[in-house]
Short mmCIF file of C-alpha atoms in Angstrom, two decimals:
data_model
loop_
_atom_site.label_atom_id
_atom_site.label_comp_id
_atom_site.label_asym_id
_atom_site.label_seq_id
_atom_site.Cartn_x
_atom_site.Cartn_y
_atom_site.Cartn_z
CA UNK A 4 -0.24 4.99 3.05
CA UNK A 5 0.99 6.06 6.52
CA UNK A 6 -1.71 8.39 7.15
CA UNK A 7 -4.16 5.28 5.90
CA UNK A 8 -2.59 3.47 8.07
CA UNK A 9 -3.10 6.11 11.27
CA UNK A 10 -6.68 7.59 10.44
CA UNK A 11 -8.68 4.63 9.35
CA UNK A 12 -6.89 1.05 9.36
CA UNK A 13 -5.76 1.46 12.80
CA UNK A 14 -8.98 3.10 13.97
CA UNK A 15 -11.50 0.62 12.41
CA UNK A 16 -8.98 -2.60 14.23
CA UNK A 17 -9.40 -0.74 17.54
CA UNK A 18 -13.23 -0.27 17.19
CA UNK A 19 -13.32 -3.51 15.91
CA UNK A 20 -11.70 -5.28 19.40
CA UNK A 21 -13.12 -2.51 21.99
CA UNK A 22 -16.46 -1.24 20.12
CA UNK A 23 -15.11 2.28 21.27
CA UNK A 24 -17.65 5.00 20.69
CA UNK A 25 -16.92 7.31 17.90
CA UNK A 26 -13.44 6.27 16.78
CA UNK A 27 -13.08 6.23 13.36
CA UNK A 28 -15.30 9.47 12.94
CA UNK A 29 -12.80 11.14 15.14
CA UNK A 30 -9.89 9.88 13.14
CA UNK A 31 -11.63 10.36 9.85
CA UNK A 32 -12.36 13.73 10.47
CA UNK A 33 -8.94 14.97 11.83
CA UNK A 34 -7.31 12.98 9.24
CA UNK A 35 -8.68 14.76 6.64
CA UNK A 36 -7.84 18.17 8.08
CA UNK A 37 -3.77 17.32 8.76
CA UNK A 38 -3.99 15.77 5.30
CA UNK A 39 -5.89 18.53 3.44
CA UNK A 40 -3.48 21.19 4.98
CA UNK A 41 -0.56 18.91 3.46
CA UNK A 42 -1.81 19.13 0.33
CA UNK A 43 -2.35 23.19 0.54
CA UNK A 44 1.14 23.42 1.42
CA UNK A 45 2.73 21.33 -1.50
CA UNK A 46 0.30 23.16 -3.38
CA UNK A 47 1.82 26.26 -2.84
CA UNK A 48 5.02 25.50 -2.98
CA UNK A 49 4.67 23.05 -6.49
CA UNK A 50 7.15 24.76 -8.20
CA UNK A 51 10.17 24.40 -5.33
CA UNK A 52 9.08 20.44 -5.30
CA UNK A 53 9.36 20.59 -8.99
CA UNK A 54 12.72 22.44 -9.22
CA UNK A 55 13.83 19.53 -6.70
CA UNK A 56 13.60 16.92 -9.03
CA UNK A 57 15.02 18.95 -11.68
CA UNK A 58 11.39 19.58 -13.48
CA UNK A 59 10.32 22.37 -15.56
CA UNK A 60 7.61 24.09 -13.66
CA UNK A 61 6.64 25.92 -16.96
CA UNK A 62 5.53 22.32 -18.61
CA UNK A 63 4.31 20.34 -15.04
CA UNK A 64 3.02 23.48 -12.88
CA UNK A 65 -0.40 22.19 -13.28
CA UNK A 66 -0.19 18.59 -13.81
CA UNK A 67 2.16 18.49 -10.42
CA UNK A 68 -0.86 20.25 -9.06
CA UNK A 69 -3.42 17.43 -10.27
CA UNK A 70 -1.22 14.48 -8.61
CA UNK A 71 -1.52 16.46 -5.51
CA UNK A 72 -5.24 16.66 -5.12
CA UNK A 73 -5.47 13.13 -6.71
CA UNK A 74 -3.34 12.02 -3.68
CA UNK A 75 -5.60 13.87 -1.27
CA UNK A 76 -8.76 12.71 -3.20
CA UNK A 77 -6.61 8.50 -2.91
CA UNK A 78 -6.49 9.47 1.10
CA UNK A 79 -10.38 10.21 1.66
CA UNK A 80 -11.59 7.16 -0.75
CA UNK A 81 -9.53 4.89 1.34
CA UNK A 82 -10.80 6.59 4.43
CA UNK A 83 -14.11 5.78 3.27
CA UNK A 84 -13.21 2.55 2.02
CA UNK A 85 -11.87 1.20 5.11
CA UNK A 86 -15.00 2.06 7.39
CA UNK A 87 -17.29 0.41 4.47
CA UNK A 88 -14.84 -3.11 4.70
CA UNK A 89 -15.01 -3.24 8.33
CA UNK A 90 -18.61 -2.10 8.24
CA UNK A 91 -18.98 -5.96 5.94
CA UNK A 92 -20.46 -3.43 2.86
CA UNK A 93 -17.47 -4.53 0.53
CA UNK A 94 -19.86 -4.25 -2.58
CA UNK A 95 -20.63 -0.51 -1.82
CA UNK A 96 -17.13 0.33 -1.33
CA UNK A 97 -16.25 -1.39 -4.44
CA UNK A 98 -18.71 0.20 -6.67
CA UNK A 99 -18.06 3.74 -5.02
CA UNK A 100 -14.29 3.06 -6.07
CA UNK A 101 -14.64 2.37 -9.19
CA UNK A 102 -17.42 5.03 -10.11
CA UNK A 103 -14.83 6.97 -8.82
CA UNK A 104 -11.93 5.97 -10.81
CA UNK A 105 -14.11 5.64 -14.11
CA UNK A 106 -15.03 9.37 -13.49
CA UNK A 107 -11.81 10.57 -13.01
CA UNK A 108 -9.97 8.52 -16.01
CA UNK A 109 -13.11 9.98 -18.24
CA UNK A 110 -12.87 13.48 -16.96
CA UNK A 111 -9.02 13.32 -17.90
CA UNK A 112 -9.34 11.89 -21.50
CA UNK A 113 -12.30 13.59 -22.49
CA UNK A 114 -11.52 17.21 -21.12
CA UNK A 115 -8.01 17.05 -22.56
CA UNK A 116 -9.04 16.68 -25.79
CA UNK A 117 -11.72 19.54 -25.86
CA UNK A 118 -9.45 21.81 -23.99
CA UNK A 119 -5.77 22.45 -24.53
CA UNK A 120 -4.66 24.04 -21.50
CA UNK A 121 -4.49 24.10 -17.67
CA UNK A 122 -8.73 24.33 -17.14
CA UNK A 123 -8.77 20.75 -18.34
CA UNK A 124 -6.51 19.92 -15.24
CA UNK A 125 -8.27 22.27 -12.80
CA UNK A 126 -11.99 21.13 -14.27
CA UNK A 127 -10.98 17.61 -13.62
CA UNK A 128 -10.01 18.30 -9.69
CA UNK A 129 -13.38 20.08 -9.08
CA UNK A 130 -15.16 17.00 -10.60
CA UNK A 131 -13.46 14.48 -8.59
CA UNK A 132 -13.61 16.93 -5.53
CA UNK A 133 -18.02 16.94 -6.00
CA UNK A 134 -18.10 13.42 -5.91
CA UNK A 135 -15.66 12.82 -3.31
CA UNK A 136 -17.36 15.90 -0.97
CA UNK A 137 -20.70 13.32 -1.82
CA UNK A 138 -18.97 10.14 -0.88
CA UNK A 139 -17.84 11.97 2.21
CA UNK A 140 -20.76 13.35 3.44
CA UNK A 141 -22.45 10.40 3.17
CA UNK A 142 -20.38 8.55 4.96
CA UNK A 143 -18.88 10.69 7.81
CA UNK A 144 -20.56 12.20 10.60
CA UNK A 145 -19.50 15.10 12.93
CA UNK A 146 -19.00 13.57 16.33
CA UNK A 147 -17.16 14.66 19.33
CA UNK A 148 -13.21 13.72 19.37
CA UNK A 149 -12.28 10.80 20.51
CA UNK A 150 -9.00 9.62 18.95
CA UNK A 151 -6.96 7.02 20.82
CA UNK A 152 -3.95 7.63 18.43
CA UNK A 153 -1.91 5.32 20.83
CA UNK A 154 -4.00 2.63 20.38
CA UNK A 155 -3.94 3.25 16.95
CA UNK A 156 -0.75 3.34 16.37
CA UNK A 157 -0.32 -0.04 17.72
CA UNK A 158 -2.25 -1.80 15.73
CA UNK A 159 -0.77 -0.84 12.81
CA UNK A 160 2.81 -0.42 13.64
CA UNK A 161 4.41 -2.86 11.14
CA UNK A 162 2.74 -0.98 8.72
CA UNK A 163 3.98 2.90 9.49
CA UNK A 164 7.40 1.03 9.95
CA UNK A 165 7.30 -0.55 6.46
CA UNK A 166 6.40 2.13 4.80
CA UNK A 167 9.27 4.44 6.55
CA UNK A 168 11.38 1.36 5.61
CA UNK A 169 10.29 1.18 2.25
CA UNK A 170 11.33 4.64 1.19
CA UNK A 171 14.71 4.75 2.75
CA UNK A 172 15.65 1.48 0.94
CA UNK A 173 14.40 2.73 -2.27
CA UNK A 174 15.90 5.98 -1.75
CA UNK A 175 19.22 4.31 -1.65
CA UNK A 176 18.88 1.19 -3.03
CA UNK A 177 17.59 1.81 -6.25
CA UNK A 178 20.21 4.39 -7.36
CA UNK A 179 22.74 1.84 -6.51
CA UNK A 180 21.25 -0.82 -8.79
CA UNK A 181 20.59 1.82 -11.89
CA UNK A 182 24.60 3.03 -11.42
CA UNK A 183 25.06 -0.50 -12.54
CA UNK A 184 24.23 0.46 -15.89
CA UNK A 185 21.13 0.62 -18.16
CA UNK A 186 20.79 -3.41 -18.11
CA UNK A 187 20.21 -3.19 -14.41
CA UNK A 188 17.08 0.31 -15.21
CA UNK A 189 15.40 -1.71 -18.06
CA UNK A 190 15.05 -5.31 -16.09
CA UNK A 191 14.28 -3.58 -13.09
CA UNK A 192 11.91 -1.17 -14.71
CA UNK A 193 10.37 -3.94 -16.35
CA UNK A 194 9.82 -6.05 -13.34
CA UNK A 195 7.87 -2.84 -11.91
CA UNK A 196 5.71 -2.88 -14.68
CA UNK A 197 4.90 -6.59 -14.72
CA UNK A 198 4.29 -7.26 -11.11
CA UNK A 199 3.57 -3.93 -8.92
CA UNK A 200 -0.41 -3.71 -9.66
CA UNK A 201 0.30 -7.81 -8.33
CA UNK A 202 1.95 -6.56 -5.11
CA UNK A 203 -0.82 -3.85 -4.98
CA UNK A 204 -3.89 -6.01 -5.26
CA UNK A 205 -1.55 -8.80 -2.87
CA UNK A 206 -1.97 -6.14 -0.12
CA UNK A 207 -5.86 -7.32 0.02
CA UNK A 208 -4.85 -10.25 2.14
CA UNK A 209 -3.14 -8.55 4.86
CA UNK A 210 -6.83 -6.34 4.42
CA UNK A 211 -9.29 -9.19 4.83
CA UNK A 212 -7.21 -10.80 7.97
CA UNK A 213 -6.97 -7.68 9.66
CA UNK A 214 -10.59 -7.33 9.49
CA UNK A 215 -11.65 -11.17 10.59
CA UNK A 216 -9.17 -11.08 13.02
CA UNK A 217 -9.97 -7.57 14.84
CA UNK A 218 -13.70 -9.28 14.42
CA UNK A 219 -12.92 -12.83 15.62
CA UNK A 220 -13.81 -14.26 12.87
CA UNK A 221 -10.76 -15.50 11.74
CA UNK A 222 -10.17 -18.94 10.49
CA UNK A 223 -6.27 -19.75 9.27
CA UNK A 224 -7.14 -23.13 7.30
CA UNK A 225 -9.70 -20.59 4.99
CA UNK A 226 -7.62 -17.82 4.83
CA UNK A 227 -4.79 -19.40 3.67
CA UNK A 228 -6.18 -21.35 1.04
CA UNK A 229 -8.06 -18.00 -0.29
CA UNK A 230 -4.82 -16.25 -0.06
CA UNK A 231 -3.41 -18.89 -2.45
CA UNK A 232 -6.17 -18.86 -4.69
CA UNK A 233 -6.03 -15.33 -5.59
CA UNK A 234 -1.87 -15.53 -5.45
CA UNK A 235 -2.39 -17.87 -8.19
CA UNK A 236 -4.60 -15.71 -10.31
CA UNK A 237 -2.05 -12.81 -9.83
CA UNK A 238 1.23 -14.96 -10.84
CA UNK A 239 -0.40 -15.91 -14.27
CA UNK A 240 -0.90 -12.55 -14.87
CA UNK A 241 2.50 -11.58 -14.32
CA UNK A 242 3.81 -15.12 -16.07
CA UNK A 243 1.29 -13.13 -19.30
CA UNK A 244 2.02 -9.84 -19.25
CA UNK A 245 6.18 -11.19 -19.20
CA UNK A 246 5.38 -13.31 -22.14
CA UNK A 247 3.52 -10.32 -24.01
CA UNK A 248 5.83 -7.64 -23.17
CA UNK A 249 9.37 -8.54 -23.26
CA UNK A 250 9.79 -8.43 -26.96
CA UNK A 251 8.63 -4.91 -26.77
CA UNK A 252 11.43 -3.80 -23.97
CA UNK A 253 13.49 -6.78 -24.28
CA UNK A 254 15.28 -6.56 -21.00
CA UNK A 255 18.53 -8.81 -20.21
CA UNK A 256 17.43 -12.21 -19.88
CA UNK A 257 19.69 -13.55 -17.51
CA UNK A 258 19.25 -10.16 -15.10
CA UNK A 259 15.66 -10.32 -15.41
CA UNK A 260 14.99 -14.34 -15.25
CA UNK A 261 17.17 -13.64 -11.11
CA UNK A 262 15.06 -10.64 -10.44
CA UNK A 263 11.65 -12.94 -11.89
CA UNK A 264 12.68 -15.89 -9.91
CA UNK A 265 12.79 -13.63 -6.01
CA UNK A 266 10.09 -11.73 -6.73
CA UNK A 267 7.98 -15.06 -7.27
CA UNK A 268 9.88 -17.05 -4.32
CA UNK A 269 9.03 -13.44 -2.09
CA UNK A 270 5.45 -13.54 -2.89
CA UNK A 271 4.69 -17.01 -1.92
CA UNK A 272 6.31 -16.30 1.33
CA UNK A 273 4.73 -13.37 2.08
CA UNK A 274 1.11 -14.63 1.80
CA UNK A 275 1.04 -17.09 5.38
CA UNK A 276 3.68 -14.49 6.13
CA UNK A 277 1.78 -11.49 6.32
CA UNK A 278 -1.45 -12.73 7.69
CA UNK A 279 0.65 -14.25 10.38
CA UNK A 280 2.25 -11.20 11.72
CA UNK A 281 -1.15 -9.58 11.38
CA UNK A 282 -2.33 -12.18 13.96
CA UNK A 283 0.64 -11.26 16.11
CA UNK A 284 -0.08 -7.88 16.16
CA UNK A 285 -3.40 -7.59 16.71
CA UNK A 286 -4.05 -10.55 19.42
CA UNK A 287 -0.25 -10.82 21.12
CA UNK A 288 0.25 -7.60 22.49
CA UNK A 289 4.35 -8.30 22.70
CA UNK A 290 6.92 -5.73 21.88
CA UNK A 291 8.92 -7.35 20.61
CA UNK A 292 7.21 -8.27 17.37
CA UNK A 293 7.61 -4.57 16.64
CA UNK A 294 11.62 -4.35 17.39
CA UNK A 295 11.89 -8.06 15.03
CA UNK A 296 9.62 -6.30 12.38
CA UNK A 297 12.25 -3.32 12.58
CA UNK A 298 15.60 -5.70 12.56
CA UNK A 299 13.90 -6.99 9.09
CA UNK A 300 13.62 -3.63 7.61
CA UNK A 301 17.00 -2.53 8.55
CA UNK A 302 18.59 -5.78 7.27
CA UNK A 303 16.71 -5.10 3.80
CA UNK A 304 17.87 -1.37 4.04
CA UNK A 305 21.45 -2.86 5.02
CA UNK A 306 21.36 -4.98 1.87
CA UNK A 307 20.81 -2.13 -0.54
CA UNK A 308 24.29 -1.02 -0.20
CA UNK A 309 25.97 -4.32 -1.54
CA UNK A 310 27.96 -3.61 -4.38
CA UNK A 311 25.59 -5.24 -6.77
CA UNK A 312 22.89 -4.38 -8.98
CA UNK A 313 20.73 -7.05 -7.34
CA UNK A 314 21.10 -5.04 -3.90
CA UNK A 315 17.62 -4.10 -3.29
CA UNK A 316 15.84 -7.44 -5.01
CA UNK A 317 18.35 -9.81 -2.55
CA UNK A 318 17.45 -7.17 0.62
CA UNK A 319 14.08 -8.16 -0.98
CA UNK A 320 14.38 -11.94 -0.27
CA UNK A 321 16.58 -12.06 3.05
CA UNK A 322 13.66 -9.59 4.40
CA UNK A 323 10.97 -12.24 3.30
CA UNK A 324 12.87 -14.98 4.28
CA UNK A 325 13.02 -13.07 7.81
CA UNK A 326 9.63 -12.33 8.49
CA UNK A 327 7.98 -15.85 7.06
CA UNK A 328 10.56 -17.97 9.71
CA UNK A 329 9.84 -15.54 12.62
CA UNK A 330 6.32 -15.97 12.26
CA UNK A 331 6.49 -19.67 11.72
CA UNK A 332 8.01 -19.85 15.22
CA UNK A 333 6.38 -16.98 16.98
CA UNK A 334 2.50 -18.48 16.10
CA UNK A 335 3.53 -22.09 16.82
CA UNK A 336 2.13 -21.26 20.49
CA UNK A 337 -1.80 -20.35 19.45
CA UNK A 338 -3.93 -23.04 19.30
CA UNK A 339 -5.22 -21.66 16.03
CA UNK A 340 -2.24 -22.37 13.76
CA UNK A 341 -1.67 -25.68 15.70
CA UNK A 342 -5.19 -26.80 14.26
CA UNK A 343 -4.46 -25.88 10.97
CA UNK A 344 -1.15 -26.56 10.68
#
C-alpha cells in the first residue's frame, strides 16, 4: 500500500493539479523496478522469512513463493488501476481487475487439482505474469524520468503515515489483546472476518474524493450522501454475515457485541472524516495537518498498550474520534463545507 501510495496515487493527484508532463509514467515505471527487485530478494531468501515466523519451508517453500509474486502482480494492477480512475475509464479498470482475479482464482483451483505438486504454483505465476506483462504494456509507456517524489509524497502523506502506523499498532497491539485469552482471538478474529472486505471496499471513498478533488470537481453535499449510500450497503452486509456466522464460531457475546458496536460507531465517522482530510491535504498546503494526522496515530499506537483486551479496538475509536473533530474544525474555514454544511 505504501508503494501505491508513492508510485501512482500520489503521482496521478499531482498530474491531476499541475498537468505535469510525464509523471505517472515516470513513477510507474521506477515503481515497478524498486518493487520487482523487492520481490527477487524475498524470493530468494523465502525460506529465512519462513523460518521467522516459525514455518516449515519444506510444506510453504512454494506457496510463500506464490504470495510473493501475487503481491508484486496486487502492486502493478493497482498501478494500472489508478492511472485508468484518474484517466475517468473506471469501467476498463474494473473489468481488467476482475478478468484478472477470475484468472488467477481459476488457474489456482483448476491446476491444483490436475497437478499435485509445486508446477501448479509456478504455472499459476507465469499465467498471471502474461496477462499482467499485457495489461502493462498496454497501458505504460517509456518516457523520460520525471518523478517529483517530493511532490508526491505530499499528497499522500496521511496515507504512508497510516500505513507505518497501522503496522506498529498491530504489531503490538494485537498480541496484547490475544494474551488475554482465546475469548479475546475468536471475537477479534471474527470481527476480521465479518467486516475487513467492508473496511477494504470503504477505502473507495477516500479514492473517488481524491480524484474530484485533485480535478476540481468536487462537490461535498454529493459526496457525502454517496459515501453514505454505499456505507449503508456495506453495514448490512456485515449486520448478515454476523447473523449467518456466529453460530458457526460462536464468539463471546458480550466481547464481541463492544468490539461490533466501535467498529460500527468508527465507520460512520470515518466516512465525512476521511474525505475531509483528503480536502485538507490536497487544497491546504499546511503542515500541520501532517504533525495532527501523526499525534492520532501515536495516540492509537499509545492505546494498544492498555492492559485490556479491547486495547487496539478503543485506540481504534479515540483515533476516529480524533481525526472526525479535527477536521470538523479545520474545514469550517472553506466556503465549500460552509455551503453544505
Amino acid at each position: 500500500m505504501i508503494f501505491t501510495e508513492i508510485f501512482s496515487v500520489g503521482p496521478n493527484i499531482t498530474d491531476s493539479k499541475n498537468n505535469i508532463k510525464n509523471i505517472v509514467y515516470s513513477n510507474m515505471l521506477f515503481g515497478t523496478v524498486l518493487v520487482l527487485l523487492i520481490t527477487i530478494i524475498l524470493t530468494i531468501n523465502i525460506d529465512k522469512y519462513l523460518l521467522f515466523f516459525n514455518l516449515e519451508t519444506s510444506v510453504y517453500h512454494y506457496y510463500a513463493i506464490y504470495s510473493v509474486f501475487l503481491m508484486f502482480f496486487g502492486f502493478l494492477m493497482q498501478l494500472i488501476s489508478q492511472k485508468l480512475y484518474y484517466e475517468n475509464k473506471n469501467t476498463l479498470s474494473n473489468k481488467m481487475n476482475t478478468c484478472f482475479n477470475i484468472t488467477n482464482l481459476s488457474c489456482i483451483v483448476i491446476l491444483s487439482l490436475i497437478i499435485k505438486n509445486c508446477l501448479s504454483v509456478i504455472l499459476t505465476i507465469l499465467i498471471d505474469a502474461i496477462l499482467i506483462a499485457y495489461y502493462y504494456c498496454k497501458n505504460v509507456k517509456l518516457v523520460k524520468p520525471n518523478l517529483m517524489f517530493k511532490k508526491n509524497i505530499k499528497n499522500v502523506s496521511f496515507n504512508i503515515i497510516g500505513n507505518f502506523g497501522m503496522l506498529l499498532i498491530y504489531l503490538t497491539g494485537i498480541q496484547n489483546s490475544v494474551s488475554y485469552g482465546t475469548k479475546y482471538l475468536t471475537a477479534i478474529n471474527f470481527d476480521s472476518l465479518t467486516s475487513d472486505t467492508q473496511w477494504d471496499m470503504l477505502s473507495s471513498i477516500s479514492t473517488v474524493s481524491k480524484i474530484d478533488i485533485s480535478k476540481d470537481n468536487f462537490n461535498y453535499k454529493k459526496s457525502l450522501k454517496d459515501a453514505y449510500k454505499l456505507l449503508g450497503l456495506l453495514l448490512i452486509s456485515i449486520i448478515m454475515m454476523n447473523i449467518s456466522l456466529y453460530w458457526f464460531y460462536k464468539p463471546d457475546l458480550k466481547i464481541y457485541i463492544i468490539i461490533f458496536i466501535i467498529q460500527i460507531i468508527d465507520m460512520v465517522l470515518n466516512v465525512p472524516a476521511i474525505i475531509k482530510w483528503n480536502y485538507l491535504q490536497i487544497k491546504d498546503n499546511n503542515q500541520k495537518h501532517n504533525i495532527s494526522y501523526i499525534t492520532c496515530r501515536i495516540l492509537r499506537l499509545l492505546c494498544s498498550f492498555l492492559p485490556t483486551g479491547f486495547c487496539t479496538y478503543i485506540g481504534q475509536l479515540v483515533s476516529g474520534t480524533y481525526k472526525y473533530i479535527y477536521s470538523l474544525i479545520q474545514t469550517k474555514k472553506f466556503e465549500i463545507f460552509k455551503k453544505s454544511n
